[in-house]
N, CA, C and O atoms as a printed pandas DataFrame, in Angstrom:
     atom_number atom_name residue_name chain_id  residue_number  x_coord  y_coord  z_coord
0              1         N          UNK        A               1  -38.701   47.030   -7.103
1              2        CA          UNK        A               1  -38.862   45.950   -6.149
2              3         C          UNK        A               1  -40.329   45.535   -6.057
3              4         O          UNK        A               1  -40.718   44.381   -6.238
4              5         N          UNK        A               2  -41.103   46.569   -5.762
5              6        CA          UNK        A               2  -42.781   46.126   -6.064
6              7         C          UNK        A               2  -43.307   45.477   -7.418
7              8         O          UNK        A               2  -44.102   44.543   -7.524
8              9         N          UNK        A               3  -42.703   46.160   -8.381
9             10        CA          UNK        A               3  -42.893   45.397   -9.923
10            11         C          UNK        A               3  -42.378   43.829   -9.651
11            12         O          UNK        A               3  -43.054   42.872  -10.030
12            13         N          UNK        A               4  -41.335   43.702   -9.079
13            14        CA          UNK        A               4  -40.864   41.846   -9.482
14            15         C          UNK        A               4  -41.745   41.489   -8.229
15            16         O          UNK        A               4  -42.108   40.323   -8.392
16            17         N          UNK        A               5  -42.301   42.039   -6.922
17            18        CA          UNK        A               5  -43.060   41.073   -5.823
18            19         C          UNK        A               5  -44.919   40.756   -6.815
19            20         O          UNK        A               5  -45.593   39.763   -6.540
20            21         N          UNK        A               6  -45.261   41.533   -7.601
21            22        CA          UNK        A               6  -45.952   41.352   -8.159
22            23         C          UNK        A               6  -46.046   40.366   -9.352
23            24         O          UNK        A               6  -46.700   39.361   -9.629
24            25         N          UNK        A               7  -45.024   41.171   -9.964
25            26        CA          UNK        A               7  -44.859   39.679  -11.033
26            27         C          UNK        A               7  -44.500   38.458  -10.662
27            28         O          UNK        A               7  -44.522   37.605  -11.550
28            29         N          UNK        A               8  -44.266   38.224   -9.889
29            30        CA          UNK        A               8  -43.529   36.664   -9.090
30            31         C          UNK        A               8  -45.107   36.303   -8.232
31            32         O          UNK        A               8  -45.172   35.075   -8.183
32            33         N          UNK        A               9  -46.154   36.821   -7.672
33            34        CA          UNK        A               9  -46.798   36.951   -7.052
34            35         C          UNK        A               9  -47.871   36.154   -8.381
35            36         O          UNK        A               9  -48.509   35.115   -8.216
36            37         N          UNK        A              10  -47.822   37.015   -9.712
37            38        CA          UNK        A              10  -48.923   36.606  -10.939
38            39         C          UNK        A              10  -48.340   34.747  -10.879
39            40         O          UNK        A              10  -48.934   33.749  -10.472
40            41         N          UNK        A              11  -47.083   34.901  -11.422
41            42        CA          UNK        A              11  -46.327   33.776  -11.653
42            43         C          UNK        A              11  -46.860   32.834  -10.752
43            44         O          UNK        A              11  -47.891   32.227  -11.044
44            45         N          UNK        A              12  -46.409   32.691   -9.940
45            46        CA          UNK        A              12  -47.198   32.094   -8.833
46            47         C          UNK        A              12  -48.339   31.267   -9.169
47            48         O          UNK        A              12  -48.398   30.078   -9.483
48            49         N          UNK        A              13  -49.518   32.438   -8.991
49            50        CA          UNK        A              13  -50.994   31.978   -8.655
50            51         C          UNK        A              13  -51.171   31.064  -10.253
51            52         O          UNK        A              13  -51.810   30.011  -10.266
52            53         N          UNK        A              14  -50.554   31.600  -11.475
53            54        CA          UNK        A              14  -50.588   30.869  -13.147
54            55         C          UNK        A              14  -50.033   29.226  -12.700
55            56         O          UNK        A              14  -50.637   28.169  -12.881
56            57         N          UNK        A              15  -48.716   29.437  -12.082
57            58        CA          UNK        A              15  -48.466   27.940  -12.154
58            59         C          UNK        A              15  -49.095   26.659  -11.030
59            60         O          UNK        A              15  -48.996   25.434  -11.102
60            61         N          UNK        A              16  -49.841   27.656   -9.881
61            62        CA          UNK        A              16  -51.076   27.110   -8.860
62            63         C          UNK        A              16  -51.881   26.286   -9.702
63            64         O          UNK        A              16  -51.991   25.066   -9.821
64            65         N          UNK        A              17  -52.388   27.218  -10.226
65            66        CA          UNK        A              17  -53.845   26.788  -11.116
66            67         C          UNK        A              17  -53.956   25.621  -12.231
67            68         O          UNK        A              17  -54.918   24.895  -12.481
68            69         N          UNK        A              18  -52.541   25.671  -12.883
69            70        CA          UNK        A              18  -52.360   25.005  -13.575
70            71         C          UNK        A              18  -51.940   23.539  -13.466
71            72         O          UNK        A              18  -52.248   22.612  -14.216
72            73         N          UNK        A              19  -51.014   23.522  -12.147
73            74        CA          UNK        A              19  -51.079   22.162  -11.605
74            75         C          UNK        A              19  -52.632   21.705  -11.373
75            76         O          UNK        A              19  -53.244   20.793  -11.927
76            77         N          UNK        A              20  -53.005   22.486  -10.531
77            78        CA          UNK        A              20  -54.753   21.964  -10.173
78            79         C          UNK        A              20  -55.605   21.580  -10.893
79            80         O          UNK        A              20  -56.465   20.772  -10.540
80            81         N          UNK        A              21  -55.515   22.132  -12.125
81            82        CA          UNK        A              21  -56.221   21.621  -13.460
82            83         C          UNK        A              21  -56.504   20.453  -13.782
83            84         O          UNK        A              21  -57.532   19.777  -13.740
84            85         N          UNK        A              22  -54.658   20.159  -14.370
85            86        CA          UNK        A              22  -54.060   19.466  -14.519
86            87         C          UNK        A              22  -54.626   17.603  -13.379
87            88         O          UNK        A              22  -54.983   16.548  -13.903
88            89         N          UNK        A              23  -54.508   17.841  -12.054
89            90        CA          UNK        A              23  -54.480   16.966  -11.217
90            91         C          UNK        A              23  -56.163   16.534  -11.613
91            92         O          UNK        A              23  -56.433   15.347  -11.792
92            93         N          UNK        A              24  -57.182   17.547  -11.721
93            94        CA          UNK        A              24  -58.191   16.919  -11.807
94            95         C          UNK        A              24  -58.969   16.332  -12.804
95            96         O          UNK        A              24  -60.143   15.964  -12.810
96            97         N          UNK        A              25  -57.857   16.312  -13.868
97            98        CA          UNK        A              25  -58.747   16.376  -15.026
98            99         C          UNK        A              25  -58.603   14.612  -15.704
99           100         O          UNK        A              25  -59.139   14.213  -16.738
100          101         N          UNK        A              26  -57.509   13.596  -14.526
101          102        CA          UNK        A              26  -57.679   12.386  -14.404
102          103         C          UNK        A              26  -58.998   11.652  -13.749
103          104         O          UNK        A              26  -59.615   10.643  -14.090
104          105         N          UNK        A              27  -59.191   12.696  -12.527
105          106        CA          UNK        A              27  -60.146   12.044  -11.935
106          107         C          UNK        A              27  -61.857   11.739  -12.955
107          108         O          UNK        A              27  -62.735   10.881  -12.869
108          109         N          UNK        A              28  -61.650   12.932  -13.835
109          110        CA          UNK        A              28  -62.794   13.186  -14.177
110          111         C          UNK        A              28  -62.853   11.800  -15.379
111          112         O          UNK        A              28  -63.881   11.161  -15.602
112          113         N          UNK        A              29  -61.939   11.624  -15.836
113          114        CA          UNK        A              29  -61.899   10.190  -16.652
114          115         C          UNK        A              29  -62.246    8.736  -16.036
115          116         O          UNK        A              29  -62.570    7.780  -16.741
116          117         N          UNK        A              30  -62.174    8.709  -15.110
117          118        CA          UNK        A              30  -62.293    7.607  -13.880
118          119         C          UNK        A              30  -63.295    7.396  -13.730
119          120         O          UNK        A              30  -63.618    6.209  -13.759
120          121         N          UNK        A              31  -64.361    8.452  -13.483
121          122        CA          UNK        A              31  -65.377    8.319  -12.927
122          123         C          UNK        A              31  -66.637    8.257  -13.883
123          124         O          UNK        A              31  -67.715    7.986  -13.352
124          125         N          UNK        A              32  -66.581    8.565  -15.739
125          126        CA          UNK        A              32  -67.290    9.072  -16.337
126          127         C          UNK        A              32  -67.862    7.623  -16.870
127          128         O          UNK        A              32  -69.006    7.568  -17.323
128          129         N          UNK        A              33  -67.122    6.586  -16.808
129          130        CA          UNK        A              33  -67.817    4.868  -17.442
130          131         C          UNK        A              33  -69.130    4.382  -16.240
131          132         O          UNK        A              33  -69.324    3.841  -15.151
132          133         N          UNK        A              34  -69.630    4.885  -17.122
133          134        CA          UNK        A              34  -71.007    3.762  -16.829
134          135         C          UNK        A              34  -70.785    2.166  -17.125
135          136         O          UNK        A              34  -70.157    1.523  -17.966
136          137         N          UNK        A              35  -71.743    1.810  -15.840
137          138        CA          UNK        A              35  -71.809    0.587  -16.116
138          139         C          UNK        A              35  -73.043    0.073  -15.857
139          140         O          UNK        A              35  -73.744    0.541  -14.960
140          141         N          UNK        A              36  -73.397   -0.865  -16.562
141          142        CA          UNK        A              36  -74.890   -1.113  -17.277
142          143         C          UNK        A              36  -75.097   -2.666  -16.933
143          144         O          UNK        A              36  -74.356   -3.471  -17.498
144          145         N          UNK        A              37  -75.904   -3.048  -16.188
145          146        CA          UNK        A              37  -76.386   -4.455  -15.880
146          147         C          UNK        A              37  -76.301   -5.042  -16.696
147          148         O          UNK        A              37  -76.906   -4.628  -17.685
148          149         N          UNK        A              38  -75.600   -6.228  -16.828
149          150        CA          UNK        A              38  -75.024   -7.172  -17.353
150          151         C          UNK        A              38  -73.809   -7.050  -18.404
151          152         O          UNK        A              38  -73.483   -7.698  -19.398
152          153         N          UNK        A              39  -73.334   -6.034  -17.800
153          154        CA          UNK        A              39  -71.630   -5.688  -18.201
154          155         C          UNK        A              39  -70.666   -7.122  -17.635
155          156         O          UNK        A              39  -70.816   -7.823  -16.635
156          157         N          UNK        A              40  -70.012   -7.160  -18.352
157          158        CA          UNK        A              40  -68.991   -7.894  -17.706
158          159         C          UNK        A              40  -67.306   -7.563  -18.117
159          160         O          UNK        A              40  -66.825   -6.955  -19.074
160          161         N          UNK        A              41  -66.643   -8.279  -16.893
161          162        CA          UNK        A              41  -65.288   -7.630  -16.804
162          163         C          UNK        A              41  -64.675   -8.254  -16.705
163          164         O          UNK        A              41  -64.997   -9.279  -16.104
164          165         N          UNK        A              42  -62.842   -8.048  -17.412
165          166        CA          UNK        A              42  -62.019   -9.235  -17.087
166          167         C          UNK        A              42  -60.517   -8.633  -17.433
167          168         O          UNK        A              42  -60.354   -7.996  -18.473
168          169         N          UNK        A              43  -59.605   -8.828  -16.664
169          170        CA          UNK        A              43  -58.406   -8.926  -16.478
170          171         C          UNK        A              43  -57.914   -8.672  -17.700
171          172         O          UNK        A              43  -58.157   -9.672  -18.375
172          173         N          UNK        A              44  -57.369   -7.893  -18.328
173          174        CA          UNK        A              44  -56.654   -8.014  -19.841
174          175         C          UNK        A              44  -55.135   -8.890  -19.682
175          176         O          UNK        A              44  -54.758   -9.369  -20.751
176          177         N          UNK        A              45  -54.227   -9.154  -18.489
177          178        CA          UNK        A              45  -53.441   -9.808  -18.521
178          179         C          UNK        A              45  -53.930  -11.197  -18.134
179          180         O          UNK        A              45  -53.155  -11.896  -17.482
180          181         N          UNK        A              46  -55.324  -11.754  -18.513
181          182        CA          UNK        A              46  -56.165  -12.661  -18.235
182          183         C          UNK        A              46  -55.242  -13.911  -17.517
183          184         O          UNK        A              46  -55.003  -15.091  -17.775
184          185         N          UNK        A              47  -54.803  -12.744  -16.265
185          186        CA          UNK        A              47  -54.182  -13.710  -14.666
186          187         C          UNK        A              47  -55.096  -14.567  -14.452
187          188         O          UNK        A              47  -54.549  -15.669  -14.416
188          189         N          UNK        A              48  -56.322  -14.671  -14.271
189          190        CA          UNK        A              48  -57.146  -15.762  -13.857
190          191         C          UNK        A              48  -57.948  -16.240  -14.756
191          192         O          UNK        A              48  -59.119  -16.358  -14.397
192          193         N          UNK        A              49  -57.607  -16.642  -16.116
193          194        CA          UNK        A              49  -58.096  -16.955  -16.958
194          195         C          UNK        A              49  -58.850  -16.502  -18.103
195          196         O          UNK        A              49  -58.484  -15.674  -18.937
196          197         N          UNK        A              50  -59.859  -17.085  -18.058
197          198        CA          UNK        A              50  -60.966  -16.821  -18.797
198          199         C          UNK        A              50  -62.259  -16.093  -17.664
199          200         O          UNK        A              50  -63.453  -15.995  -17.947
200          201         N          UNK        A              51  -61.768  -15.764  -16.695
201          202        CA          UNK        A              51  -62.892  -15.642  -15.345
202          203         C          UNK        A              51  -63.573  -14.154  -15.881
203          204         O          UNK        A              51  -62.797  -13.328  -16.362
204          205         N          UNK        A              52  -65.079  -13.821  -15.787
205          206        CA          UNK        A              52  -65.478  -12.761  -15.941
206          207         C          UNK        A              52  -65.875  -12.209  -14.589
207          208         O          UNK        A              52  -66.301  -12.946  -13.699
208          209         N          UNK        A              53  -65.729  -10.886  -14.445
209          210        CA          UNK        A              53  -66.399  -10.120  -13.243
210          211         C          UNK        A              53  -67.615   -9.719  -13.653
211          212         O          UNK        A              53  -67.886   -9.883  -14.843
212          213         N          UNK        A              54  -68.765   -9.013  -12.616
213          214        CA          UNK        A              54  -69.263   -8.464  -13.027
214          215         C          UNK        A              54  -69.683   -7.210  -12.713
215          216         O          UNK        A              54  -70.819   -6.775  -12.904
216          217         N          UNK        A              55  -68.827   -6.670  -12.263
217          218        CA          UNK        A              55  -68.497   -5.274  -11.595
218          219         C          UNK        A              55  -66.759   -4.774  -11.942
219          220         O          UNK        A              55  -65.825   -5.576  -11.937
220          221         N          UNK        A              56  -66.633   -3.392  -12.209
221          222        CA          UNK        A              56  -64.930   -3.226  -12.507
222          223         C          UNK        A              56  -64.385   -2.912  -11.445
223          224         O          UNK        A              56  -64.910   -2.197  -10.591
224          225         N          UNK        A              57  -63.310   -3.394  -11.378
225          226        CA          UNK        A              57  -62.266   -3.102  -10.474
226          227         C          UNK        A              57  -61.051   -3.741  -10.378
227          228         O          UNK        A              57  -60.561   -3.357  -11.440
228          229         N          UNK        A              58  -60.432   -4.254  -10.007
229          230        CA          UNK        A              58  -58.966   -4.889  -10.294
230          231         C          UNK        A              58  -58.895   -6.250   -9.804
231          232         O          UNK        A              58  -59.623   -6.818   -8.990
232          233         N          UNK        A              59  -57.979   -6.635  -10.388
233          234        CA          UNK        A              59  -57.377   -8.187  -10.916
234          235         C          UNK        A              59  -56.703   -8.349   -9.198
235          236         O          UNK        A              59  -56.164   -7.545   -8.438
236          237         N          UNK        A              60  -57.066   -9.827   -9.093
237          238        CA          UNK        A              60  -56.914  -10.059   -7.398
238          239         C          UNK        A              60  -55.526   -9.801   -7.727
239          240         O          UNK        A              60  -54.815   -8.938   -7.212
240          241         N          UNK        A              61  -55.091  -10.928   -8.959
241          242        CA          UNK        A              61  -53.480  -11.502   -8.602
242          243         C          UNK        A              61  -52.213  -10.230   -9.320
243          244         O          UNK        A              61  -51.067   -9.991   -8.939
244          245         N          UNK        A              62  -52.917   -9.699  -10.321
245          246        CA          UNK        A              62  -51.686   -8.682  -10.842
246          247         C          UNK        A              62  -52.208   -7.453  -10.164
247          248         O          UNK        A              62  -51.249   -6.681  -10.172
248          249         N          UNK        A              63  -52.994   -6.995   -9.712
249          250        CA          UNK        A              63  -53.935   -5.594   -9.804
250          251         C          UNK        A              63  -54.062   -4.537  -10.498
251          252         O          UNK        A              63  -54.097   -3.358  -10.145
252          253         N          UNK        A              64  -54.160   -5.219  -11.943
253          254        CA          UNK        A              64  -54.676   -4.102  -13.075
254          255         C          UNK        A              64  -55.981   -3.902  -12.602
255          256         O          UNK        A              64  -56.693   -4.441  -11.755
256          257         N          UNK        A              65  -56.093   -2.942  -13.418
257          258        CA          UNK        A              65  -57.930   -2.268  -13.759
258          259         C          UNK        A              65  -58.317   -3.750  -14.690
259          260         O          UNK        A              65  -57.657   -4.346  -15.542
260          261         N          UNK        A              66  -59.736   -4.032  -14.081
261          262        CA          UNK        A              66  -60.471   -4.654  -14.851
262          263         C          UNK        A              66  -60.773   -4.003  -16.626
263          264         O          UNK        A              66  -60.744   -2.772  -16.641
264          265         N          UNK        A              67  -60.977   -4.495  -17.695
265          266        CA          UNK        A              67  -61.573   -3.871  -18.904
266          267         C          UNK        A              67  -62.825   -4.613  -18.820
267          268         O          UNK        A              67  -63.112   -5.705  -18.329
268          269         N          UNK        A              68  -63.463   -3.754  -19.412
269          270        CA          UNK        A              68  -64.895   -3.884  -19.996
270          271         C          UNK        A              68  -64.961   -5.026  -21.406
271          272         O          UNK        A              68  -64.404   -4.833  -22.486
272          273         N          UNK        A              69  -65.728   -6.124  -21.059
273          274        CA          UNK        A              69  -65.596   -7.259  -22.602
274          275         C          UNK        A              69  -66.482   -6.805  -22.956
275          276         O          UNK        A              69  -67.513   -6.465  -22.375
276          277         N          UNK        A              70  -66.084   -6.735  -24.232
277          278        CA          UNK        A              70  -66.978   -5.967  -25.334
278          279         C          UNK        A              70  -67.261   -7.068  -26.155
279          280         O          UNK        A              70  -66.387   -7.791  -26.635
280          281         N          UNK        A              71  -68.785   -7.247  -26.370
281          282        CA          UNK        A              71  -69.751   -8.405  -26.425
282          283         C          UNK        A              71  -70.336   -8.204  -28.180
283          284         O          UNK        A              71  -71.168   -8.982  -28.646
């Protein structure tokens, strides 16, 4: 009975950790684009045209992520 509260106990804390990993290892993609004065940005489902941003962040009318135009 102590052998399986232990092993269920390991089990446990392995599949803890592994979600947690897991959850942060999006954020860390998010945050790693630099952006460099006189970047510009624009809608890839180009909802509002031809319009450039110049900061990223999302599309008023669909709310994708802005992309980076690559110049």
């Amino acid at each position: 009975m102590k052998t399986k509260a232990i092993l269920s106990l390991i089990i446990f804390l392995f599949v803890g950790m592994h979600f947690s990993a897991c959850s942060n290892s999006g954020k860390e993609n998010n945050t790693t684009q630099q952006t460099v004065e006189g970047d510009k940005w624009m809608c890839p489902m180009k909802c509002e045209g031809d319009l450039l941003h110049d900061n990223p962040g999302n599309c008023a009318i669909c709310g994708m992520e802005l992309k980076k135009v690559e110049e």
